[in-house]
Structures are given as structure tokens and as C-alpha cells.
Amino acid sequence: MSSSTQVGIPSALIASGKRLVCQPGDTIFWAGDATHSVYFVVSGAVRLVRYGRAGEEVILHEARPGAFFAEASLDSAHYHCDAMAGEASELLQFPSGVIRQLLQSDRAFAQEWVALLARQLRSARTRVERLSLKNASERVWHLLYSEGRGARCEVTVQGTLKDLARELGLTHETLYRTLATMARDGLIERQGSTLRLTA
Amino acid sequence: MSSSTQVGIPSALIASGKRLVCQPGDTIFWAGDATHSVYFVVSGAVRLVRYGRAGEEVILHEARPGAFFAEASLDSAHYHCDAMAGEASELLQFPSGVIRQLLQSDRAFAQEWVALLARQLRSARTRVERLSLKNASERVWHLLYSEGRGARCEVTVQGTLKDLARELGLTHETLYRTLATMARDGLIERQGSTLRLTA
DNA sequence: CGTCGCATTGATATCGCTCAAATCCGGTGG
DNA sequence: CCACCGGATTTGAGCGATATCAATGCGACG
């Protein structure tokens, strides 16, 4: 989702990681499972999802390569959402106990962990801000403005536009139309899956 | 916002807190200011806000008594939003340096801090989930279901319904109507500012 | 070559936003 | 005590943006 949440693996952890290979659609854990592990995405993508009353999927978070996930579950007894691989993915699995122990024993690790959580928190709040905007083009603009690289706020969409639509709290039809309109009106430029602001 | 984010003040901090008294509308810091402090709400309420392009206020977070705020700014150079007192408030101000030092030197404090950030993160993601719901009554239902106390998911609204509407990403008119409709349809009960699910 | 899912566009319905107005309520000053 | 004021609350009417339903093209992949 946001590259600002990416970190290296603290060196103290490397030894305890167990490699996990997932196919698209594989579930890594279910909501309600007793927490046992924290994960790191090496490649691919993992979605943390819950389901609305109508059964529609709500993406709480999407972990991309270089990011941990389920790190907020360290101090709860159960996972509070499902984790599902969105594509073929390679993960590292770290037992929660090891993390907890490192937090106690390794000051450098604890500091890295605090920084990691703080980045995730800022990222989540940015998303709250985006979802509070009341029309589609503002959400797209906000995405480019807050996540984009360079002077033109360039963003290369990871995954499908359908996924992006769900992340923006829109239907995919609305996102397609909004992008088309914004491009026609000269607000954004679009080259395949790369978007940027004009000027 | 969520009582799950409330904590006591770690005992290690108490000495370094500076008491701050605010009137409604007072600004504690502005977006872009160099970060210098983390705050704790003793009484009142503080809103972290940014502004949309149309100038409308977007509430990123509302800190209620017993909660820290600006804790995610510990490792950034500048605040990324405005902090404004929503009502007469009493705060404690802690220099960032003291917190950073404690994170290094005090393991118990570091652990409490990690738990605090994790709670805030879960809270923010719950709000993302809520804002991803596409209609007003589902958002209200989600609020009760995820924040409510007891079997009936009882919530006593802090502040005005207008404030709640903004937190839910709705206009106040829509919230009033939605509450009225849900009450008429027997989905919720309402007694003043207390809401609960029926059955 | 058939199938499946994404991308795209059209038509329509619905829900929430906007503008507007009336009421209520607490506080304030005469 | 009462008139007044500002903000919250509530309800109405109409509009517009987005959801929904539908159809088609297209590329990947077996």
C-alpha cells in the first residue's frame, strides 16, 4: 500500500524466520485464530480483510514486499481479520514469542519496532483521511498527492485497478470512470498502470 | 475515539510532564511545525485534523481523556496535521527527547509504548473498515458493534452528533436521518446521546 | 480455442449531499 | 425574569454522484 511502511528485517530476527510460499487465494490465518506469528512479505502481496454484513470484502490493509503484517496482533490473543495472499507470495513467519522476547531483550530491535508501528499508524491515518473525502476524484488526487513520488506525484499501481478501487472505497466502475474523466480534464496523466498529476 | 486506546501514564514519564490548559479552538500545534512534544489528554478532547481542498475539516483522530496523541510523530521531524482542542481541555506535554530516551533506557516503558502504538493501529484500521462501508446505517451499526459495551453494544456519544457525523464521514443531516430511520425500523434504540442495538 | 477475470462503457436507481427552514436549548445580558 | 443569540438538532425538497446491473472487448492461461 504505502512504501513508507517498508523496512528491512531487523538482523536479530533473521534466524527465526520460517519461509512460507503461498498461492493466490491461500489463507494465512483466519479471524479468531489464536495469534502465533508475525509475518514479513518477501514477494507478492497479502491482504488483511474483514467482511461486511452483505458479505463484501473490506480491505483493512495490504502488505507489500518489504512490510510486516499482523504486527498489531502481538499483544492480542486472537487475530481480528483474515489474511489472504492476493497473488503468489513468499513470506517469512516469525513466532510471536520470539518477537516479544526480542522486544524485551534487544533495545535496538525495540526501537526499530516502535518506528515500524509509528509508520504503519501514520499510514493508516492517511488512509482514514483519504476515505473521509466525499468524492472519487479527490480520493484519487489524495492518493497521488500523499503516496506519489517526485514532483509530479507519480504512482505505479500495484495489482489491478479493481484492487485499487476497493482500497479507495469505490466500486471499480466508478474508479475507471473517474480516472477517465480526470485524464480527459487534464488533471492527471495515465500511462498503463502509472498515474501522475499534470504539472 | 476509542476507549481501547486509553492507558495510564507510564510512571517513568510523570516527572517530565508539563501541564497545559486549553480553551475550545486553541491550537496545540500546526502541520509542518518541528516536532517537539508528545501529549496526554487529562480532560477535554483534542482533534487531529487536516483540511481537504475545499477547506473542509477532516478529523484524523480524536484524543479523549486517558489517551496520548502525536505519539506517531516521535520519529518524524514535523507534525503532519493540526492539533486543536475541541473543548476546554487539560493536557500534559512531554518532550519528545525524554520519550526517545526512555524508549532506549527503560524496557518496561518501551513495552508499554509498543502496546500503545499497537492499540492505536488497530483502532485506526477499525476506522478504515468503517469508512469503507458504503452506506450510512452500516457505518452506524459498525460503530456500535465494534465500540459498543455490553451485549447490546451500548455507546454513549462523546461530544455532539455533528462531531460523530464527521467521524463517520457523513454530513450531520444524513446522520440524524439515519439514526431516526434505524430507530423507527427497530434496529437501534436511542436515549439522548446513548445508542444501542435492539436485542 | 475456450474460459476466466480485468477493463471499459452504458443505463438506471438510489443514497447521501446541498440548500433551506423551523425548533430547541443553554448561555448571556438587560 | 425575559429577550436574545448562537449552535445543535431536526425535517423537507431536489439534485447529483456513486452504486448497481448489464454488456462487450481483451489478454492470459490452460
Short mmCIF file of C-alpha atoms (C1' of nucleotides) in Angstrom, two decimals:
data_model
loop_
_atom_site.label_atom_id
_atom_site.label_comp_id
_atom_site.label_asym_id
_atom_site.label_seq_id
_atom_site.Cartn_x
_atom_site.Cartn_y
_atom_site.Cartn_z
CA MET A 1 0.00 0.00 0.00
CA SER A 2 2.45 2.58 1.15
CA SER A 3 6.15 2.23 0.63
CA SER A 4 6.65 4.22 3.81
CA THR A 5 5.77 1.11 5.77
CA GLN A 6 8.60 -0.91 4.28
CA VAL A 7 11.56 -1.84 6.37
CA GLY A 8 14.37 -4.28 6.34
CA ILE A 9 14.16 -7.24 8.66
CA PRO A 10 15.88 -6.41 11.90
CA SER A 11 19.01 -8.54 11.90
CA ALA A 12 18.09 -10.02 15.25
CA LEU A 13 15.10 -11.70 13.65
CA ILE A 14 16.62 -13.30 10.61
CA ALA A 15 17.48 -16.59 12.26
CA SER A 16 13.95 -17.33 13.47
CA GLY A 17 12.11 -16.77 10.18
CA LYS A 18 10.38 -19.67 8.54
CA ARG A 19 9.89 -19.43 4.79
CA LEU A 20 6.30 -19.72 3.58
CA VAL A 21 5.17 -19.95 -0.04
CA CYS A 22 1.58 -19.05 -0.88
CA GLN A 23 -0.63 -19.32 -3.92
CA PRO A 24 -3.20 -16.63 -4.78
CA GLY A 25 -6.18 -17.08 -2.51
CA ASP A 26 -4.33 -19.02 0.18
CA THR A 27 -5.35 -18.03 3.66
CA ILE A 28 -2.50 -17.45 6.10
CA PHE A 29 -4.74 -17.11 9.14
CA TRP A 30 -8.40 -16.58 9.94
CA ALA A 31 -10.05 -14.03 12.18
CA GLY A 32 -10.43 -15.60 15.61
CA ASP A 33 -7.40 -17.88 15.33
CA ALA A 34 -5.12 -17.72 18.33
CA THR A 35 -2.22 -15.43 17.45
CA HIS A 36 1.04 -17.27 16.96
CA SER A 37 3.10 -15.40 14.36
CA VAL A 38 4.03 -12.13 12.79
CA TYR A 39 4.79 -12.16 9.07
CA PHE A 40 7.05 -10.41 6.61
CA VAL A 41 6.32 -10.18 2.90
CA VAL A 42 9.33 -11.06 0.74
CA SER A 43 7.41 -11.02 -2.54
CA GLY A 44 3.79 -10.95 -3.64
CA ALA A 45 1.02 -9.32 -1.61
CA VAL A 46 -1.14 -10.21 1.36
CA ARG A 47 -4.47 -8.66 2.19
CA LEU A 48 -5.91 -8.31 5.66
CA VAL A 49 -9.66 -8.43 5.16
CA ARG A 50 -12.90 -8.45 7.05
CA TYR A 51 -16.36 -8.94 5.65
CA GLY A 52 -19.33 -6.58 5.74
CA ARG A 53 -22.82 -7.78 6.58
CA ALA A 54 -23.58 -8.19 2.88
CA GLY A 55 -20.50 -10.40 2.58
CA GLU A 56 -18.44 -7.84 0.67
CA GLU A 57 -14.73 -7.83 1.24
CA VAL A 58 -13.25 -4.89 3.13
CA ILE A 59 -9.50 -4.49 2.84
CA LEU A 60 -8.08 -3.37 6.17
CA HIS A 61 -4.53 -3.37 4.96
CA GLU A 62 -2.46 -4.65 2.12
CA ALA A 63 1.07 -5.77 2.91
CA ARG A 64 3.53 -5.43 0.03
CA PRO A 65 7.10 -6.71 -0.27
CA GLY A 66 9.27 -5.32 2.50
CA ALA A 67 6.45 -4.94 5.02
CA PHE A 68 5.47 -6.83 8.14
CA PHE A 69 1.87 -7.71 8.81
CA ALA A 70 -0.11 -8.90 11.84
CA GLU A 71 2.35 -6.89 13.90
CA ALA A 72 -0.56 -5.21 15.70
CA SER A 73 -1.70 -8.61 16.91
CA LEU A 74 1.39 -9.11 19.04
CA ASP A 75 -0.47 -8.24 22.20
CA SER A 76 -3.86 -9.70 21.41
CA ALA A 77 -4.86 -13.29 21.89
CA HIS A 78 -6.62 -13.68 18.54
CA TYR A 79 -6.28 -12.36 15.02
CA HIS A 80 -9.01 -9.88 14.26
CA CYS A 81 -9.14 -10.31 10.49
CA ASP A 82 -8.36 -12.81 7.76
CA ALA A 83 -5.00 -12.74 5.97
CA MET A 84 -5.12 -13.88 2.38
CA ALA A 85 -2.49 -13.95 -0.34
CA GLY A 86 -3.61 -11.76 -3.21
CA GLU A 87 -1.06 -13.28 -5.54
CA ALA A 88 1.72 -15.85 -5.44
CA SER A 89 3.72 -14.74 -2.44
CA GLU A 90 6.75 -15.60 -0.41
CA LEU A 91 6.56 -14.83 3.29
CA LEU A 92 8.66 -15.15 6.38
CA GLN A 93 6.91 -16.28 9.52
CA PHE A 94 8.20 -15.23 12.95
CA PRO A 95 6.80 -16.73 16.16
CA SER A 96 5.17 -14.04 18.30
CA GLY A 97 7.11 -15.29 21.31
CA VAL A 98 10.42 -14.57 19.62
CA ILE A 99 9.32 -11.04 18.82
CA ARG A 100 8.07 -10.43 22.33
CA GLN A 101 11.32 -11.71 23.75
CA LEU A 102 13.37 -9.51 21.43
CA LEU A 103 11.29 -6.51 22.44
CA GLN A 104 12.39 -7.15 26.00
CA SER A 105 15.99 -8.04 25.42
CA ASP A 106 17.10 -6.07 22.39
CA ARG A 107 16.91 -2.30 22.64
CA ALA A 108 17.79 -1.65 19.04
CA PHE A 109 15.12 -4.06 17.93
CA ALA A 110 12.54 -2.45 20.20
CA GLN A 111 13.38 0.92 18.70
CA GLU A 112 13.01 -0.38 15.18
CA TRP A 113 9.72 -1.92 16.15
CA VAL A 114 8.40 1.33 17.60
CA ALA A 115 9.38 3.13 14.41
CA LEU A 116 7.69 0.46 12.35
CA LEU A 117 4.43 0.73 14.27
CA ALA A 118 4.53 4.51 14.09
CA ARG A 119 4.91 4.37 10.31
CA GLN A 120 2.02 1.97 10.00
CA LEU A 121 -0.07 4.21 12.22
CA ARG A 122 0.63 7.26 10.11
CA SER A 123 -0.15 5.26 7.01
CA ALA A 124 -3.48 4.08 8.43
CA ARG A 125 -4.43 7.61 9.41
CA THR A 126 -3.59 8.86 5.95
CA ARG A 127 -5.97 6.27 4.64
CA VAL A 128 -8.66 7.44 7.07
CA GLU A 129 -8.14 10.93 5.71
CA ARG A 130 -8.49 9.68 2.15
CA LEU A 131 -11.66 7.72 2.87
CA SER A 132 -13.17 10.76 4.55
CA LEU A 133 -13.09 12.66 1.27
CA LYS A 134 -16.53 12.65 -0.22
CA ASN A 135 -15.88 12.29 -3.91
CA ALA A 136 -13.96 9.91 -6.06
CA SER A 137 -11.62 12.32 -7.82
CA GLU A 138 -10.49 13.84 -4.51
CA ARG A 139 -9.60 10.39 -3.26
CA VAL A 140 -7.57 9.68 -6.37
CA TRP A 141 -5.88 13.06 -6.11
CA HIS A 142 -5.15 12.43 -2.43
CA LEU A 143 -3.64 9.07 -3.27
CA LEU A 144 -1.30 10.62 -5.81
CA TYR A 145 -0.50 13.56 -3.61
CA SER A 146 0.30 11.56 -0.49
CA GLU A 147 1.83 8.43 -1.99
CA GLY A 148 3.24 9.74 -5.26
CA ARG A 149 6.95 10.04 -5.98
CA GLY A 150 8.65 13.04 -7.48
CA ALA A 151 7.36 16.47 -8.44
CA ARG A 152 4.50 15.00 -10.47
CA CYS A 153 3.40 12.65 -7.70
CA GLU A 154 3.82 9.58 -9.82
CA VAL A 155 2.24 6.34 -8.65
CA THR A 156 2.53 2.98 -10.34
CA VAL A 157 -0.45 0.94 -9.30
CA GLN A 158 0.47 -2.39 -7.77
CA GLY A 159 -2.04 -5.08 -8.63
CA THR A 160 -5.23 -4.43 -10.52
CA LEU A 161 -7.30 -1.27 -10.71
CA LYS A 162 -10.09 -3.29 -9.18
CA ASP A 163 -7.96 -3.76 -6.07
CA LEU A 164 -7.15 -0.06 -6.04
CA ALA A 165 -10.85 0.73 -6.24
CA ARG A 166 -11.52 -1.31 -3.14
CA GLU A 167 -8.66 0.34 -1.33
CA LEU A 168 -10.20 3.71 -2.20
CA GLY A 169 -13.63 2.60 -1.02
CA LEU A 170 -15.09 2.81 -4.53
CA THR A 171 -16.52 0.34 -6.99
CA HIS A 172 -14.22 -0.48 -9.86
CA GLU A 173 -16.65 1.06 -12.36
CA THR A 174 -16.54 4.37 -10.55
CA LEU A 175 -12.76 4.31 -10.42
CA TYR A 176 -12.49 3.64 -14.18
CA ARG A 177 -14.85 6.46 -14.94
CA THR A 178 -13.16 8.82 -12.51
CA LEU A 179 -9.72 8.14 -13.97
CA ALA A 180 -11.07 8.64 -17.49
CA THR A 181 -12.72 11.92 -16.51
CA MET A 182 -9.66 13.21 -14.67
CA ALA A 183 -7.46 12.34 -17.64
CA ARG A 184 -9.87 14.00 -20.07
CA ASP A 185 -9.98 17.11 -17.91
CA GLY A 186 -6.20 17.21 -17.80
CA LEU A 187 -5.93 16.66 -14.05
CA ILE A 188 -3.88 13.51 -14.34
CA GLU A 189 -1.88 11.63 -16.92
CA ARG A 190 -2.09 7.94 -17.33
CA GLN A 191 0.30 5.51 -18.97
CA GLY A 192 -0.88 1.98 -18.36
CA SER A 193 -0.79 1.47 -14.63
CA THR A 194 1.25 4.62 -13.94
CA LEU A 195 -0.61 7.71 -12.84
CA ARG A 196 0.72 11.20 -12.25
CA LEU A 197 -0.53 14.72 -11.76
CA THR A 198 -0.20 17.10 -14.68
CA ALA A 199 2.26 19.81 -13.71
CA MET B 1 -12.49 7.99 19.84
CA SER B 2 -11.92 4.50 21.10
CA SER B 3 -11.56 3.75 24.76
CA SER B 4 -9.27 0.90 23.77
CA THR B 5 -6.55 3.45 23.15
CA GLN B 6 -6.60 4.72 26.70
CA VAL B 7 -3.72 4.00 29.00
CA GLY B 8 -2.31 5.25 32.22
CA ILE B 9 0.78 7.39 32.06
CA PRO B 10 3.84 5.20 32.43
CA SER B 11 5.27 6.06 35.81
CA ALA B 12 8.64 6.83 34.28
CA LEU B 13 7.10 9.79 32.48
CA ILE B 14 5.24 11.53 35.23
CA ALA B 15 8.07 13.78 36.32
CA SER B 16 8.65 15.32 32.90
CA GLY B 17 5.06 16.29 32.12
CA LYS B 18 4.19 19.95 31.79
CA ARG B 19 0.60 20.89 32.46
CA LEU B 20 -1.21 22.67 29.64
CA VAL B 21 -4.68 24.22 29.80
CA CYS B 22 -6.55 24.86 26.56
CA GLN B 23 -9.73 26.66 25.56
CA PRO B 24 -12.02 25.32 22.82
CA GLY B 25 -10.46 26.14 19.47
CA ASP B 26 -6.92 26.55 20.81
CA THR B 27 -4.31 25.08 18.52
CA ILE B 28 -1.67 22.94 20.21
CA PHE B 29 0.50 22.60 17.10
CA TRP B 30 0.24 23.15 13.36
CA ALA B 31 1.03 20.82 10.50
CA GLY B 32 4.62 21.49 9.47
CA ASP B 33 5.83 22.58 12.89
CA ALA B 34 9.00 20.88 14.01
CA THR B 35 8.06 18.05 16.35
CA HIS B 36 8.96 18.73 19.96
CA SER B 37 6.41 17.03 22.20
CA VAL B 38 4.03 14.18 22.72
CA TYR B 39 0.81 14.93 24.59
CA PHE B 40 -1.54 13.23 27.00
CA VAL B 41 -5.15 14.23 27.46
CA VAL B 42 -6.14 14.59 31.10
CA SER B 43 -9.57 16.05 30.38
CA GLY B 44 -11.40 17.51 27.40
CA ALA B 45 -10.75 16.45 23.83
CA VAL B 46 -8.21 17.20 21.13
CA ARG B 47 -8.73 16.71 17.43
CA LEU B 48 -6.01 15.98 14.91
CA VAL B 49 -7.23 17.49 11.68
CA ARG B 50 -6.21 18.13 8.12
CA TYR B 51 -8.09 20.11 5.52
CA GLY B 52 -9.46 18.96 2.17
CA ARG B 53 -9.02 21.04 -0.95
CA ALA B 54 -12.42 22.59 -0.40
CA GLY B 55 -11.26 23.61 3.07
CA GLU B 56 -13.46 21.12 4.89
CA GLU B 57 -12.13 19.71 8.12
CA VAL B 58 -11.10 16.07 8.13
CA ILE B 59 -10.70 14.50 11.55
CA LEU B 60 -7.74 12.14 11.52
CA HIS B 61 -8.06 11.24 15.14
CA GLU B 62 -9.74 12.43 18.27
CA ALA B 63 -7.86 12.03 21.53
CA ARG B 64 -10.05 11.63 24.59
CA PRO B 65 -9.08 11.67 28.27
CA GLY B 66 -6.55 8.96 29.03
CA ALA B 67 -5.02 8.90 25.57
CA PHE B 68 -1.74 10.12 24.16
CA PHE B 69 -1.61 11.96 20.88
CA ALA B 70 1.12 12.92 18.42
CA GLU B 71 2.83 9.73 19.52
CA ALA B 72 3.26 8.72 15.87
CA SER B 73 5.32 11.87 15.31
CA LEU B 74 8.11 10.70 17.59
CA ASP B 75 10.27 9.73 14.64
CA SER B 76 9.32 12.41 12.17
CA ALA B 77 10.79 15.85 12.00
CA HIS B 78 7.47 17.67 11.55
CA TYR B 79 3.87 17.30 12.64
CA HIS B 80 1.73 16.19 9.76
CA CYS B 81 -1.60 17.60 10.94
CA ASP B 82 -3.05 20.32 13.15
CA ALA B 83 -3.96 19.58 16.77
CA MET B 84 -6.87 21.58 18.09
CA ALA B 85 -8.73 21.47 21.37
CA GLY B 86 -12.37 20.62 20.71
CA GLU B 87 -13.40 21.76 24.16
CA ALA B 88 -11.80 23.13 27.32
CA SER B 89 -9.00 20.64 27.92
CA GLU B 90 -6.19 19.86 30.27
CA LEU B 91 -3.14 18.26 28.73
CA LEU B 92 0.27 17.00 29.75
CA GLN B 93 3.13 17.79 27.43
CA PHE B 94 6.18 15.52 27.26
CA PRO B 95 9.31 16.49 25.34
CA SER B 96 9.98 14.05 22.51
CA GLY B 97 13.56 13.71 23.65
CA VAL B 98 12.51 12.39 27.03
CA ILE B 99 10.29 9.79 25.38
CA ARG B 100 13.02 8.74 22.98
CA GLN B 101 15.45 8.40 25.82
CA LEU B 102 13.02 6.35 27.86
CA LEU B 103 12.43 4.07 24.88
CA GLN B 104 16.14 3.34 24.90
CA SER B 105 16.72 3.07 28.60
CA ASP B 106 13.52 1.69 30.09
CA ARG B 107 12.39 -1.70 28.86
CA ALA B 108 9.07 -1.66 30.64
CA PHE B 109 8.32 1.72 29.16
CA ALA B 110 9.27 0.56 25.68
CA GLN B 111 6.93 -2.38 26.06
CA GLU B 112 4.07 -0.16 27.16
CA TRP B 113 4.79 2.12 24.25
CA VAL B 114 4.70 -0.75 21.75
CA ALA B 115 1.37 -1.89 23.19
CA LEU B 116 0.05 1.66 22.99
CA LEU B 117 1.01 2.03 19.33
CA ALA B 118 -0.45 -1.37 18.50
CA ARG B 119 -3.77 -0.39 20.06
CA GLN B 120 -3.84 2.86 18.14
CA LEU B 121 -3.04 0.99 14.97
CA ARG B 122 -5.87 -1.46 15.46
CA SER B 123 -8.18 1.42 16.25
CA ALA B 124 -7.20 3.27 13.08
CA ARG B 125 -7.72 0.17 10.98
CA THR B 126 -11.14 -0.35 12.51
CA ARG B 127 -11.97 3.14 11.40
CA VAL B 128 -10.70 2.40 7.91
CA GLU B 129 -13.00 -0.59 7.88
CA ARG B 130 -15.92 1.56 8.99
CA LEU B 131 -15.28 4.23 6.38
CA SER B 132 -15.08 1.57 3.69
CA LEU B 133 -18.71 0.64 4.27
CA LYS B 134 -20.81 2.22 1.59
CA ASN B 135 -23.93 3.26 3.41
CA ALA B 136 -24.70 5.28 6.46
CA SER B 137 -26.62 2.72 8.51
CA GLU B 138 -23.86 0.14 8.12
CA ARG B 139 -21.35 2.66 9.45
CA VAL B 140 -23.53 3.37 12.46
CA TRP B 141 -24.06 -0.33 13.03
CA HIS B 142 -20.33 -0.94 12.73
CA LEU B 143 -19.64 1.80 15.26
CA LEU B 144 -21.96 0.22 17.78
CA TYR B 145 -20.77 -3.27 17.05
CA SER B 146 -17.07 -2.51 17.32
CA GLU B 147 -17.05 0.17 20.03
CA GLY B 148 -20.18 -0.69 21.99
CA ARG B 149 -20.14 -2.04 25.54
CA GLY B 150 -22.15 -4.98 26.77
CA ALA B 151 -24.45 -7.39 24.99
CA ARG B 152 -26.45 -4.58 23.42
CA CYS B 153 -23.37 -2.77 22.14
CA GLU B 154 -24.18 0.40 24.00
CA VAL B 155 -22.37 3.59 23.04
CA THR B 156 -22.70 6.95 24.72
CA VAL B 157 -21.72 9.57 22.20
CA GLN B 158 -19.00 11.89 23.42
CA GLY B 159 -19.45 15.40 22.10
CA THR B 160 -22.14 16.35 19.61
CA LEU B 161 -23.82 14.24 16.95
CA LYS B 162 -22.36 16.67 14.45
CA ASP B 163 -18.89 15.62 15.57
CA LEU B 164 -19.88 11.99 15.33
CA ALA B 165 -21.13 12.57 11.80
CA ARG B 166 -17.73 13.87 10.77
CA GLU B 167 -16.01 10.94 12.39
CA LEU B 168 -18.27 8.65 10.37
CA GLY B 169 -17.55 10.54 7.16
CA LEU B 170 -21.16 11.71 6.83
CA THR B 171 -22.94 15.05 6.93
CA HIS B 172 -24.82 15.72 10.13
CA GLU B 173 -28.14 15.76 8.27
CA THR B 174 -27.53 12.27 6.96
CA LEU B 175 -26.58 11.01 10.41
CA TYR B 176 -29.73 12.46 12.01
CA ARG B 177 -31.88 10.89 9.35
CA THR B 178 -30.08 7.58 9.53
CA LEU B 179 -30.44 7.38 13.29
CA ALA B 180 -34.13 8.25 13.01
CA THR B 181 -34.69 5.60 10.35
CA MET B 182 -32.78 2.93 12.23
CA ALA B 183 -34.73 3.71 15.40
CA ARG B 184 -38.04 3.65 13.52
CA ASP B 185 -37.11 0.32 11.93
CA GLY B 186 -36.22 -1.10 15.33
CA LEU B 187 -32.53 -1.60 14.56
CA ILE B 188 -31.30 0.63 17.35
CA GLU B 189 -32.61 2.28 20.47
CA ARG B 190 -31.80 5.81 21.38
CA GLN B 191 -31.95 7.61 24.72
CA GLY B 192 -30.46 11.03 24.39
CA SER B 193 -26.87 10.53 23.43
CA THR B 194 -26.84 6.81 24.23
CA LEU B 195 -27.29 4.38 21.38
CA ARG B 196 -27.63 0.61 21.49
CA LEU B 197 -28.63 -2.27 19.29
CA THR B 198 -32.06 -3.81 19.87
CA ALA B 199 -31.68 -7.42 21.06
"C1'" DC C 1 -9.71 -22.38 -28.81
"C1'" DG C 2 -12.43 -21.83 -24.73
"C1'" DT C 3 -12.62 -19.83 -20.36
"C1'" DC C 4 -11.92 -16.62 -16.87
"C1'" DG C 5 -11.07 -12.28 -14.92
"C1'" DC C 6 -9.88 -7.45 -15.75
"C1'" DA C 7 -11.02 -3.22 -18.19
"C1'" DT C 8 -14.35 -0.32 -20.10
"C1'" DT C 9 -18.66 1.90 -21.17
"C1'" DG C 10 -23.87 2.43 -20.93
"C1'" DA C 11 -28.39 2.86 -18.50
"C1'" DT C 12 -30.76 3.33 -14.41
"C1'" DA C 13 -31.72 3.65 -9.44
"C1'" DT C 14 -30.57 5.08 -5.08
"C1'" DC C 15 -28.45 7.20 -1.45
"C1'" DG C 16 -26.24 10.93 0.54
"C1'" DC C 17 -25.05 15.81 -0.21
"C1'" DT C 18 -26.68 20.54 -0.57
"C1'" DC C 19 -29.54 24.26 0.41
"C1'" DA C 20 -33.24 25.71 3.36
"C1'" DA C 21 -36.10 26.40 7.25
"C1'" DA C 22 -38.07 25.53 11.85
"C1'" DT C 23 -37.30 24.23 16.61
"C1'" DC C 24 -34.84 23.55 20.76
"C1'" DC C 25 -31.59 24.61 24.26
"C1'" DG C 26 -28.03 26.78 27.07
"C1'" DG C 27 -25.92 30.84 27.99
"C1'" DT C 28 -25.73 35.92 28.34
"C1'" DG C 29 -27.06 40.49 29.12
"C1'" DG C 30 -30.51 43.85 30.13
"C1'" DC D 1 -37.37 37.24 34.65
"C1'" DC D 2 -37.20 37.71 29.92
"C1'" DA D 3 -35.34 38.74 25.31
"C1'" DC D 4 -31.90 37.44 22.54
"C1'" DC D 5 -28.22 34.82 20.37
"C1'" DG D 6 -25.55 31.02 18.57
"C1'" DG D 7 -25.07 26.37 17.84
"C1'" DA D 8 -27.14 21.80 17.77
"C1'" DT D 9 -30.93 19.25 16.17
"C1'" DT D 10 -34.40 18.02 13.10
"C1'" DT D 11 -37.08 17.70 8.83
"C1'" DG D 12 -38.03 18.89 3.79
"C1'" DA D 13 -37.07 19.14 -1.28
"C1'" DG D 14 -34.21 18.41 -5.11
"C1'" DC D 15 -30.04 17.21 -7.30
"C1'" DG D 16 -26.04 14.88 -8.39
"C1'" DA D 17 -22.63 11.46 -7.67
"C1'" DT D 18 -21.96 6.82 -7.00
"C1'" DA D 19 -23.76 2.08 -6.77
"C1'" DT D 20 -25.87 -1.36 -9.40
"C1'" DC D 21 -26.98 -4.09 -13.30
"C1'" DA D 22 -25.61 -5.16 -17.86
"C1'" DA D 23 -22.92 -5.87 -21.99
"C1'" DT D 24 -18.60 -6.06 -24.60
"C1'" DG D 25 -13.69 -6.34 -25.63
"C1'" DC D 26 -9.37 -8.06 -24.46
"C1'" DG D 27 -5.45 -10.66 -22.76
"C1'" DA D 28 -3.70 -14.55 -20.08
"C1'" DC D 29 -3.61 -19.13 -19.44
"C1'" DG D 30 -4.70 -23.84 -19.75
#
